[in-house]
PDB file of C-alpha atoms in Angstrom:
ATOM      1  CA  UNK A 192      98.642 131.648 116.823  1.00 64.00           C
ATOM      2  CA  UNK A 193      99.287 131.699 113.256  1.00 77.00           C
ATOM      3  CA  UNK A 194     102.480 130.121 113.295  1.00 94.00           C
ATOM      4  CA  UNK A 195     104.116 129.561 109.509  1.00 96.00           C
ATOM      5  CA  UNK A 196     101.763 131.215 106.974  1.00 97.00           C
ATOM      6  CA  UNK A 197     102.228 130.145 103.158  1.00 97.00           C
ATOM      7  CA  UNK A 198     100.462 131.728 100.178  1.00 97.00           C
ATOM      8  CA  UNK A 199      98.771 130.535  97.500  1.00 97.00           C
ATOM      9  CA  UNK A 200      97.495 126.715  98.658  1.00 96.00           C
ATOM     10  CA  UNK A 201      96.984 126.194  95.339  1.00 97.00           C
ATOM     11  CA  UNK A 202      98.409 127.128  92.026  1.00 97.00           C
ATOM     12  CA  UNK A 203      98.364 125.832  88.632  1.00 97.00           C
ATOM     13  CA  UNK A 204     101.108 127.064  85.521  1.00 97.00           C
ATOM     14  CA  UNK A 205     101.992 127.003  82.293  1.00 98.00           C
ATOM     15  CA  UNK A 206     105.318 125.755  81.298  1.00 98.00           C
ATOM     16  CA  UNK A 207     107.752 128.939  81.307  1.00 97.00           C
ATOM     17  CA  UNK A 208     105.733 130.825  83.393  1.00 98.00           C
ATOM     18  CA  UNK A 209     107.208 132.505  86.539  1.00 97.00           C
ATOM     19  CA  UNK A 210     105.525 133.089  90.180  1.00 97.00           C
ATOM     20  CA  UNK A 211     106.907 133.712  93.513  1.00 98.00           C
ATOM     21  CA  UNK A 212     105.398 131.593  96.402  1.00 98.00           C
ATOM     22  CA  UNK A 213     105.115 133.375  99.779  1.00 98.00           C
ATOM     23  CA  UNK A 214     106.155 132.452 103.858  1.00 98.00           C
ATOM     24  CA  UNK A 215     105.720 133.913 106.913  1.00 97.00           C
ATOM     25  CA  UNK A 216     106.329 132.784 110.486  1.00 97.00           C
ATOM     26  CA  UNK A 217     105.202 134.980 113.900  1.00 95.00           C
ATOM     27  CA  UNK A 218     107.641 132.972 116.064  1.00 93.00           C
ATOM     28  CA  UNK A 219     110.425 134.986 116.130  1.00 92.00           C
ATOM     29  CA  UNK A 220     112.591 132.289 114.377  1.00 92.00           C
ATOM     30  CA  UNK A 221     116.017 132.528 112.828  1.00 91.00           C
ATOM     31  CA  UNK A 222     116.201 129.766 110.422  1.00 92.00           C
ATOM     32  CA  UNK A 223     113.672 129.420 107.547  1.00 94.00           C
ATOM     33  CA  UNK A 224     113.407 126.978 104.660  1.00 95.00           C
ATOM     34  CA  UNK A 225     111.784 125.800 101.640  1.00 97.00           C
ATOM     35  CA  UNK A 226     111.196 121.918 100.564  1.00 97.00           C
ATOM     36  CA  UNK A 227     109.469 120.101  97.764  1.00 98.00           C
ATOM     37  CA  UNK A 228     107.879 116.695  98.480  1.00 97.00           C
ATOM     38  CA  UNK A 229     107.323 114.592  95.916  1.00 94.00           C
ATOM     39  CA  UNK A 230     105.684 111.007  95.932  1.00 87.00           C
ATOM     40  CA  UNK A 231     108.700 108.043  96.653  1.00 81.00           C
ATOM     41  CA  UNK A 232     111.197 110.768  97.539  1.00 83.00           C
ATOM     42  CA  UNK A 233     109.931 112.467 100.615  1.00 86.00           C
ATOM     43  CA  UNK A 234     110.816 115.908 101.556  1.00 94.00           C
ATOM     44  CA  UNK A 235     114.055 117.609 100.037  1.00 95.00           C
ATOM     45  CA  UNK A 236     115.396 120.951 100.569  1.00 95.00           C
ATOM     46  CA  UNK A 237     115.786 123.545  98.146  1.00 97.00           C
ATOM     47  CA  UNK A 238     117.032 126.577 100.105  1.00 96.00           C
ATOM     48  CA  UNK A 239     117.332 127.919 103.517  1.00 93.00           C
ATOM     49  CA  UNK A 240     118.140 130.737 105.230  1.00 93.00           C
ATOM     50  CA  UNK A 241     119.974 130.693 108.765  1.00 89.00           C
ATOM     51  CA  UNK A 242     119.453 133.825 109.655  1.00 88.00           C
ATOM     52  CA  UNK A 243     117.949 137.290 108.407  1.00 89.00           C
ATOM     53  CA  UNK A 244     119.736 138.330 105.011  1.00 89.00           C
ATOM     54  CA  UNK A 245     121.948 135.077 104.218  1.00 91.00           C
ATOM     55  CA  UNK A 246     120.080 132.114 102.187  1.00 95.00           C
ATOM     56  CA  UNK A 247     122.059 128.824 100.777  1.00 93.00           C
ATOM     57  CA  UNK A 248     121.188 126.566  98.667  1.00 94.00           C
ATOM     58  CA  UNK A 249     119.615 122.826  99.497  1.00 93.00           C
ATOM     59  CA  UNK A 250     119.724 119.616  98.163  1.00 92.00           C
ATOM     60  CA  UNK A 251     117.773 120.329  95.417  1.00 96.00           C
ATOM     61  CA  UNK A 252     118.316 124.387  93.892  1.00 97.00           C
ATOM     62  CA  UNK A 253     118.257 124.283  90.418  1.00 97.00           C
ATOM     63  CA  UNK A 254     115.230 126.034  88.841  1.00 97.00           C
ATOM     64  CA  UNK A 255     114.570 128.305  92.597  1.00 98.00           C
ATOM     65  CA  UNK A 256     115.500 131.517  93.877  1.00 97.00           C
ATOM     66  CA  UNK A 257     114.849 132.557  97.217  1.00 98.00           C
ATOM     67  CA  UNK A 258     114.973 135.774  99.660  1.00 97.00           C
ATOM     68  CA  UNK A 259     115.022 136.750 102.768  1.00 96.00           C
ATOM     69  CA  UNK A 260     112.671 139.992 102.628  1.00 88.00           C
ATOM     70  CA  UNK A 261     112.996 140.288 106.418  1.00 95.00           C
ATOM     71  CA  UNK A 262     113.031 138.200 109.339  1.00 95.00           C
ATOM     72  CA  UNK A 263     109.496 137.174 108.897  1.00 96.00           C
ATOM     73  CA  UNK A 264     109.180 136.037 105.722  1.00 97.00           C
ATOM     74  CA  UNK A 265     111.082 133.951 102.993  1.00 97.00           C
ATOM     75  CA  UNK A 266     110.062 134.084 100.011  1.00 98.00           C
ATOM     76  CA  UNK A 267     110.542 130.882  97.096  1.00 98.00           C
ATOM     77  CA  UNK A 268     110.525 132.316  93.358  1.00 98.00           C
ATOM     78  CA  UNK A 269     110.114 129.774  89.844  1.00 97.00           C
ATOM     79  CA  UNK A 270     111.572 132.075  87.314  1.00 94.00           C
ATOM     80  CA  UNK A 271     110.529 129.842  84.263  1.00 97.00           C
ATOM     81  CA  UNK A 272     108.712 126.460  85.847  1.00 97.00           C
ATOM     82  CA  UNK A 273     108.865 123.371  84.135  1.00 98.00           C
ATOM     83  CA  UNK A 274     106.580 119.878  84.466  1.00 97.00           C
ATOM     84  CA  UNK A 275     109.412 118.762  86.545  1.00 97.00           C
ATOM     85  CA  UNK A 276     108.261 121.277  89.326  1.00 98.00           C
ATOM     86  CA  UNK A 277     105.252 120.391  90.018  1.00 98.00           C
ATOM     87  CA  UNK A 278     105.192 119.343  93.528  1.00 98.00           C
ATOM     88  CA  UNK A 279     104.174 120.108  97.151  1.00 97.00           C
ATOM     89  CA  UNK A 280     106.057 123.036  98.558  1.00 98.00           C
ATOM     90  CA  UNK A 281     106.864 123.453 102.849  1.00 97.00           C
ATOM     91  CA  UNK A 282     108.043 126.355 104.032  1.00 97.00           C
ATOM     92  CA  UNK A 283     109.494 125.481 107.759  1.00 95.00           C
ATOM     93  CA  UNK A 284     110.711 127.660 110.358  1.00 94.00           C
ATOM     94  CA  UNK A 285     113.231 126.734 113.513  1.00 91.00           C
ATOM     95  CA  UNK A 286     114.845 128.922 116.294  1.00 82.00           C
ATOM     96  CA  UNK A 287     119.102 128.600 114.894  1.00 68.00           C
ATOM     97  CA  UNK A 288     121.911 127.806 116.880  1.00 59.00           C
ATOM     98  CA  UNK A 289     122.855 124.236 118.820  1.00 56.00           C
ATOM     99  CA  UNK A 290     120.098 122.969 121.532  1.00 56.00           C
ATOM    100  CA  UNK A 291     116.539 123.405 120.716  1.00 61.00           C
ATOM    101  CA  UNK A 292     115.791 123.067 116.998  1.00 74.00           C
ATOM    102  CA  UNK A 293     112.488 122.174 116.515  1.00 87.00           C
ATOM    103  CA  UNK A 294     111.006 122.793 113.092  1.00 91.00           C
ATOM    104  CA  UNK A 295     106.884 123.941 112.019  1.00 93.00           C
ATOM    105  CA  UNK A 296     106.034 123.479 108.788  1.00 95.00           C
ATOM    106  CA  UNK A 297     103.112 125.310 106.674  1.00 96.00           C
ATOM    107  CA  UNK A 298     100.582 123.564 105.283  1.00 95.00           C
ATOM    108  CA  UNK A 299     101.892 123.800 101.984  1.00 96.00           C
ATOM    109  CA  UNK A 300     101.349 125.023  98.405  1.00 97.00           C
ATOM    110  CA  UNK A 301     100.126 122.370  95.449  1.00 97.00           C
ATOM    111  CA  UNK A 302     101.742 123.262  92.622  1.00 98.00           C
ATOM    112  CA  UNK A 303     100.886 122.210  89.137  1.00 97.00           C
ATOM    113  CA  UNK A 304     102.786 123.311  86.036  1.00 98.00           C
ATOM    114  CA  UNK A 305     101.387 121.610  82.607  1.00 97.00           C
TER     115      UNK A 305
ATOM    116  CA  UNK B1485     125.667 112.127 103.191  1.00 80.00           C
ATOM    117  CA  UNK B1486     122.842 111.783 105.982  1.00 83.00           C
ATOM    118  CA  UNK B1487     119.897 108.976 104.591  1.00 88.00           C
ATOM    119  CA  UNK B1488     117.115 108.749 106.262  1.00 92.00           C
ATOM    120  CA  UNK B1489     115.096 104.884 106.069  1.00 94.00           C
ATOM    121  CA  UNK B1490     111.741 104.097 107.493  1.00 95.00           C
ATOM    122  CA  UNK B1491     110.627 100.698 107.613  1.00 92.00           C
ATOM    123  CA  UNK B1492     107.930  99.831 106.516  1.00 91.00           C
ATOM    124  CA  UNK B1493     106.447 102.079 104.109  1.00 94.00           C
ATOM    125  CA  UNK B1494     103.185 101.361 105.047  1.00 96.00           C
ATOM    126  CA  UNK B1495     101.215  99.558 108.233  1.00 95.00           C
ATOM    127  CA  UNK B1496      98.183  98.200 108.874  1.00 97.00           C
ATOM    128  CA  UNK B1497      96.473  97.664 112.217  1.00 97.00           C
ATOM    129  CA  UNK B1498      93.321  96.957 114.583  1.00 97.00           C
ATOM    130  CA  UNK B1499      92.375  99.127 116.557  1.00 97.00           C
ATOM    131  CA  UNK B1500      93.686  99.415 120.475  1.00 97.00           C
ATOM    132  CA  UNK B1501      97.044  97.310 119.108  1.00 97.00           C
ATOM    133  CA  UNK B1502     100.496  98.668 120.658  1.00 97.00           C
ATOM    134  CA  UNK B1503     102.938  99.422 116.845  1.00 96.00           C
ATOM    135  CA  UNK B1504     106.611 100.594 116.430  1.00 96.00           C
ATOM    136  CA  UNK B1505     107.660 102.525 113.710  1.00 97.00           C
ATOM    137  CA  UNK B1506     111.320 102.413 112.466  1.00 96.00           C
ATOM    138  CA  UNK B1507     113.510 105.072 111.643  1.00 96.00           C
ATOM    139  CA  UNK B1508     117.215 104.426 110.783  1.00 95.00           C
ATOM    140  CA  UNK B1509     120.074 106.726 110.031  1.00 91.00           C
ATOM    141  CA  UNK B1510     123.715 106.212 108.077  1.00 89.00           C
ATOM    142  CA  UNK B1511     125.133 109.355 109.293  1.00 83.00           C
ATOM    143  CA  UNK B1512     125.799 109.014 113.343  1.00 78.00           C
ATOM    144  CA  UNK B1513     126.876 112.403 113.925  1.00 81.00           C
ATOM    145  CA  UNK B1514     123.137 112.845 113.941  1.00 83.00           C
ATOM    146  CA  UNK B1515     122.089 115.484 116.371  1.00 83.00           C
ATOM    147  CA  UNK B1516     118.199 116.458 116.803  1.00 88.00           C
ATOM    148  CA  UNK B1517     115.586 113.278 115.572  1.00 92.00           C
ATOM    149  CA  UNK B1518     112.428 114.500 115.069  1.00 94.00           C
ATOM    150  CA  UNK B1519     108.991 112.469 114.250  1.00 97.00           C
ATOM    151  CA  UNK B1520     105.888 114.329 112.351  1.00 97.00           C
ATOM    152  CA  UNK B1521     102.673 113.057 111.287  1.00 97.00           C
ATOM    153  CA  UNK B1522     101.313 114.091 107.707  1.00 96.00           C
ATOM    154  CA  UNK B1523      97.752 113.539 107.267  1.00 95.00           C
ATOM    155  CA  UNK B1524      96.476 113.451 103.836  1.00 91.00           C
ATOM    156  CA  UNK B1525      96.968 116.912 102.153  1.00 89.00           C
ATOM    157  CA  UNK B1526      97.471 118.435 104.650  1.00 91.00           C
ATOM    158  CA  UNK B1527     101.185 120.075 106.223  1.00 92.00           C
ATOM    159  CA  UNK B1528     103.892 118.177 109.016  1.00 95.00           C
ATOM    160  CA  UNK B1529     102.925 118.631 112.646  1.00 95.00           C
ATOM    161  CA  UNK B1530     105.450 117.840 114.466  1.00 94.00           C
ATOM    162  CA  UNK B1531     104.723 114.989 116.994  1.00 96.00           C
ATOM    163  CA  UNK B1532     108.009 114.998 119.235  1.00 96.00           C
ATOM    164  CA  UNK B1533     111.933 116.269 119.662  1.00 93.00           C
ATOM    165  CA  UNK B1534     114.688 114.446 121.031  1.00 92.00           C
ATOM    166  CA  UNK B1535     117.074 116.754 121.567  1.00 85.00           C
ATOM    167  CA  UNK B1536     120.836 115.595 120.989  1.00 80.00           C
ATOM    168  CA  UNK B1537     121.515 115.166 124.766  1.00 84.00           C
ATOM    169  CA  UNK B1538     118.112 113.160 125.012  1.00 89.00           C
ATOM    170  CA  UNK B1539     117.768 109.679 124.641  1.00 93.00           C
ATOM    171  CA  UNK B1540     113.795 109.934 124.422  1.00 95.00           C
ATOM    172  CA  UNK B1541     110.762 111.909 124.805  1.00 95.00           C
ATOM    173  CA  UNK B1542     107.263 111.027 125.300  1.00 97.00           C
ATOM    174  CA  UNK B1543     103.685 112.435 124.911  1.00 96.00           C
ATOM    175  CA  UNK B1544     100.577 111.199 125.538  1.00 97.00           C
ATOM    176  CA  UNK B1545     100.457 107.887 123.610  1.00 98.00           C
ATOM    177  CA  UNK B1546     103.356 108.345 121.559  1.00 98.00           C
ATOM    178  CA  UNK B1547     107.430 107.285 122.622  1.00 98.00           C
ATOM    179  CA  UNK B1548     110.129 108.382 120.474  1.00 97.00           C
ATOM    180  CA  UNK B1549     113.672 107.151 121.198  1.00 96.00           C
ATOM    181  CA  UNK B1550     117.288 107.633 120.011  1.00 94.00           C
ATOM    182  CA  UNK B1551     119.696 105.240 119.486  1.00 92.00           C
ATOM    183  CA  UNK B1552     122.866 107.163 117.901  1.00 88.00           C
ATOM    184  CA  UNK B1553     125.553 104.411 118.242  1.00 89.00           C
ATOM    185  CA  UNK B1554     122.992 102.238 116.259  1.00 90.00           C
ATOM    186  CA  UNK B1555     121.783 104.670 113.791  1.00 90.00           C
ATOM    187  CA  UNK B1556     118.107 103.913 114.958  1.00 93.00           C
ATOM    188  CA  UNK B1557     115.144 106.145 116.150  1.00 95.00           C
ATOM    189  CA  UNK B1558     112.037 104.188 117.174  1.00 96.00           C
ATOM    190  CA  UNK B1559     108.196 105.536 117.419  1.00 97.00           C
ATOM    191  CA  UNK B1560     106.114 103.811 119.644  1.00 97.00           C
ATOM    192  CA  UNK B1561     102.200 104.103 119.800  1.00 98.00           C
ATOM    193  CA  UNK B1562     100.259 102.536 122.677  1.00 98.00           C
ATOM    194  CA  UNK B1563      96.536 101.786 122.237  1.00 98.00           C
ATOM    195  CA  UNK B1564      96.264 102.781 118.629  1.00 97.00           C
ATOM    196  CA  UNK B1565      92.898 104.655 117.366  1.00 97.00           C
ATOM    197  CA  UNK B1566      91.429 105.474 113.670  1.00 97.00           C
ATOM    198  CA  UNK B1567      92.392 109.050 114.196  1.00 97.00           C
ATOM    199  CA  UNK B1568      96.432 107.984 114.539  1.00 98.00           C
ATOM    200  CA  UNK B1569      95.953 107.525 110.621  1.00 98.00           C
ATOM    201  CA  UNK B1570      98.418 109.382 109.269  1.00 97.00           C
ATOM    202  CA  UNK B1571     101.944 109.514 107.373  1.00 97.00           C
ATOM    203  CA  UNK B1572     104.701 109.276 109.685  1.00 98.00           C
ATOM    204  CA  UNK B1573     107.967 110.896 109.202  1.00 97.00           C
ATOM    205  CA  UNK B1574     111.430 111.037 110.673  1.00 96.00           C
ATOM    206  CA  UNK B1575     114.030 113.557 110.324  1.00 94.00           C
ATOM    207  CA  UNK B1576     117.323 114.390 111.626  1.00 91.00           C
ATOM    208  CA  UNK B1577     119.726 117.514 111.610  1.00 87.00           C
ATOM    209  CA  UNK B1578     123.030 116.813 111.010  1.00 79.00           C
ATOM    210  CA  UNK B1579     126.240 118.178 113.279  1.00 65.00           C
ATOM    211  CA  UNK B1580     124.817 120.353 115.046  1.00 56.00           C
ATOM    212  CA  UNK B1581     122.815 122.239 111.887  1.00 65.00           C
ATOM    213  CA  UNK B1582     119.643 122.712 111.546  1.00 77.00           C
ATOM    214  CA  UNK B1583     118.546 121.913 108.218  1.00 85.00           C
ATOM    215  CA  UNK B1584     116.762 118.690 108.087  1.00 90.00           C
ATOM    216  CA  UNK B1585     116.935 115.076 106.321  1.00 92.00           C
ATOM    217  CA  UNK B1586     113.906 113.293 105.800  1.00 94.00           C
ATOM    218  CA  UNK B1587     112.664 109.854 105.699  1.00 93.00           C
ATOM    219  CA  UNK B1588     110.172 108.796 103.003  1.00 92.00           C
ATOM    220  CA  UNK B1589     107.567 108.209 105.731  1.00 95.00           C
ATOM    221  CA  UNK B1590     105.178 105.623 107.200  1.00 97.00           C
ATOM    222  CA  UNK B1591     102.271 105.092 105.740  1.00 97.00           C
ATOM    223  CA  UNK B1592      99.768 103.914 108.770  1.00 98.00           C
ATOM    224  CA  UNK B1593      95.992 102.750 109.012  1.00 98.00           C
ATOM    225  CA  UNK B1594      94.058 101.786 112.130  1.00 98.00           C
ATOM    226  CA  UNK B1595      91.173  99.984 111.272  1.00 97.00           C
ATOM    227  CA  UNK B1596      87.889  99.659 113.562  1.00 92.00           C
TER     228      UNK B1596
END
């Protein structure tokens, strides 16, 4: 029971460089997102997606792109990171709609950009 | 603008000692509360769900409650052990959405 699935754990950039990080959930959720934790500040959202092929931005956008490549998986792209990135980065899944919205995070990807 | 506080930011107690952990809200239009534990590293597993209906749920050792007219969600541990070590989060959606606000967490050590 996999649950939400993100790839890499670990990653370390240069300034200006560019990577997508990937998430996948097997519980047939609607609603997908992506935060970034950083000390002091605890989790903020960046994007989310309510359902398959809409996304909207978060709290915190600037510097992200995002897609929906299917129900499944939601992807989180850094076109040109900067220090300022570097951070821990959830992906979280939840079924959408009113009632029952109980979230499950991944266990994360450590980025580092120097 | 929903903001989350959790008081205090960090804990410190023997082992087998009964501890509340505090979770307030500005925003009462809050709708689902839910608590997660963090441990070091490592991703949010979520701990419990009160529903906006709900007042409270309980598992195991752990209590959650919901207070909307006060803005206040409480955590309650019974019998604490070393292994409840963890950071302890709240978060709430918002109005019936389902994106959610965080608190910065409590920081909590059970000591032999």
């Amino acid at each position: 029971n996999a649950g939400v699935t993100q790839t890499p754990k670990f990653q370390v950039l240069k300034t200006g460089q560019s990577m997508t990080l990937q998430c996948a959930q097997d519980m047939n959720h609607n609603s997908m997102y992506w935060y970034r934790q950083d000390p002091g500040m605890g989790l903020r959202l960046i994007y989310y997606s309510a359902s398959e092929g809409t996304t909207d931005k978060g709290e915190v956008p600037n510097g992200y792109n995002v897609s929906r490549l299917n129900k499944r998986e939601f992807s989180l792209r850094l076109e040109s990171a900067a220090p300022s990135q570097t951070s821990v980065y959830f992906c979280a899944s939840s079924v959408s709609g009113t009632g029952v919205t109980e979230a499950f995070f991944g266990q994360g990807t450590r980025l580092t950009v120097v | 603008k929903q903001e989350v506080t959790q008081i205090p930011a960090a804990l410190s107690v023997p082992e087998g000692e009964n501890l509340v952990l505090n979770c307030s809200f500005t925003d009462s239009a809050i709708y689902n509360l839910q608590w997660f534990r963090q441990d070091p590293g490592k991703g949010l597993t979520s701990l419990l769900l009160i529903q906006s209906s709900q007042r409270e749920q309980t598992s195991g050792r752990l209590n959650a409650s919901l207070d909307k007219s006060s803005g206040r969600s409480t955590l309650y541990i019974a019998a604490s052990q070393p292994g409840d070590s963890a950071t302890y989060l709240c978060a709430g959606t918002t109005g019936g959405g389902n994106k959610l606000t965080f608190g910065t967490g409590t920081q909590l050590k059970v000591e032999l």
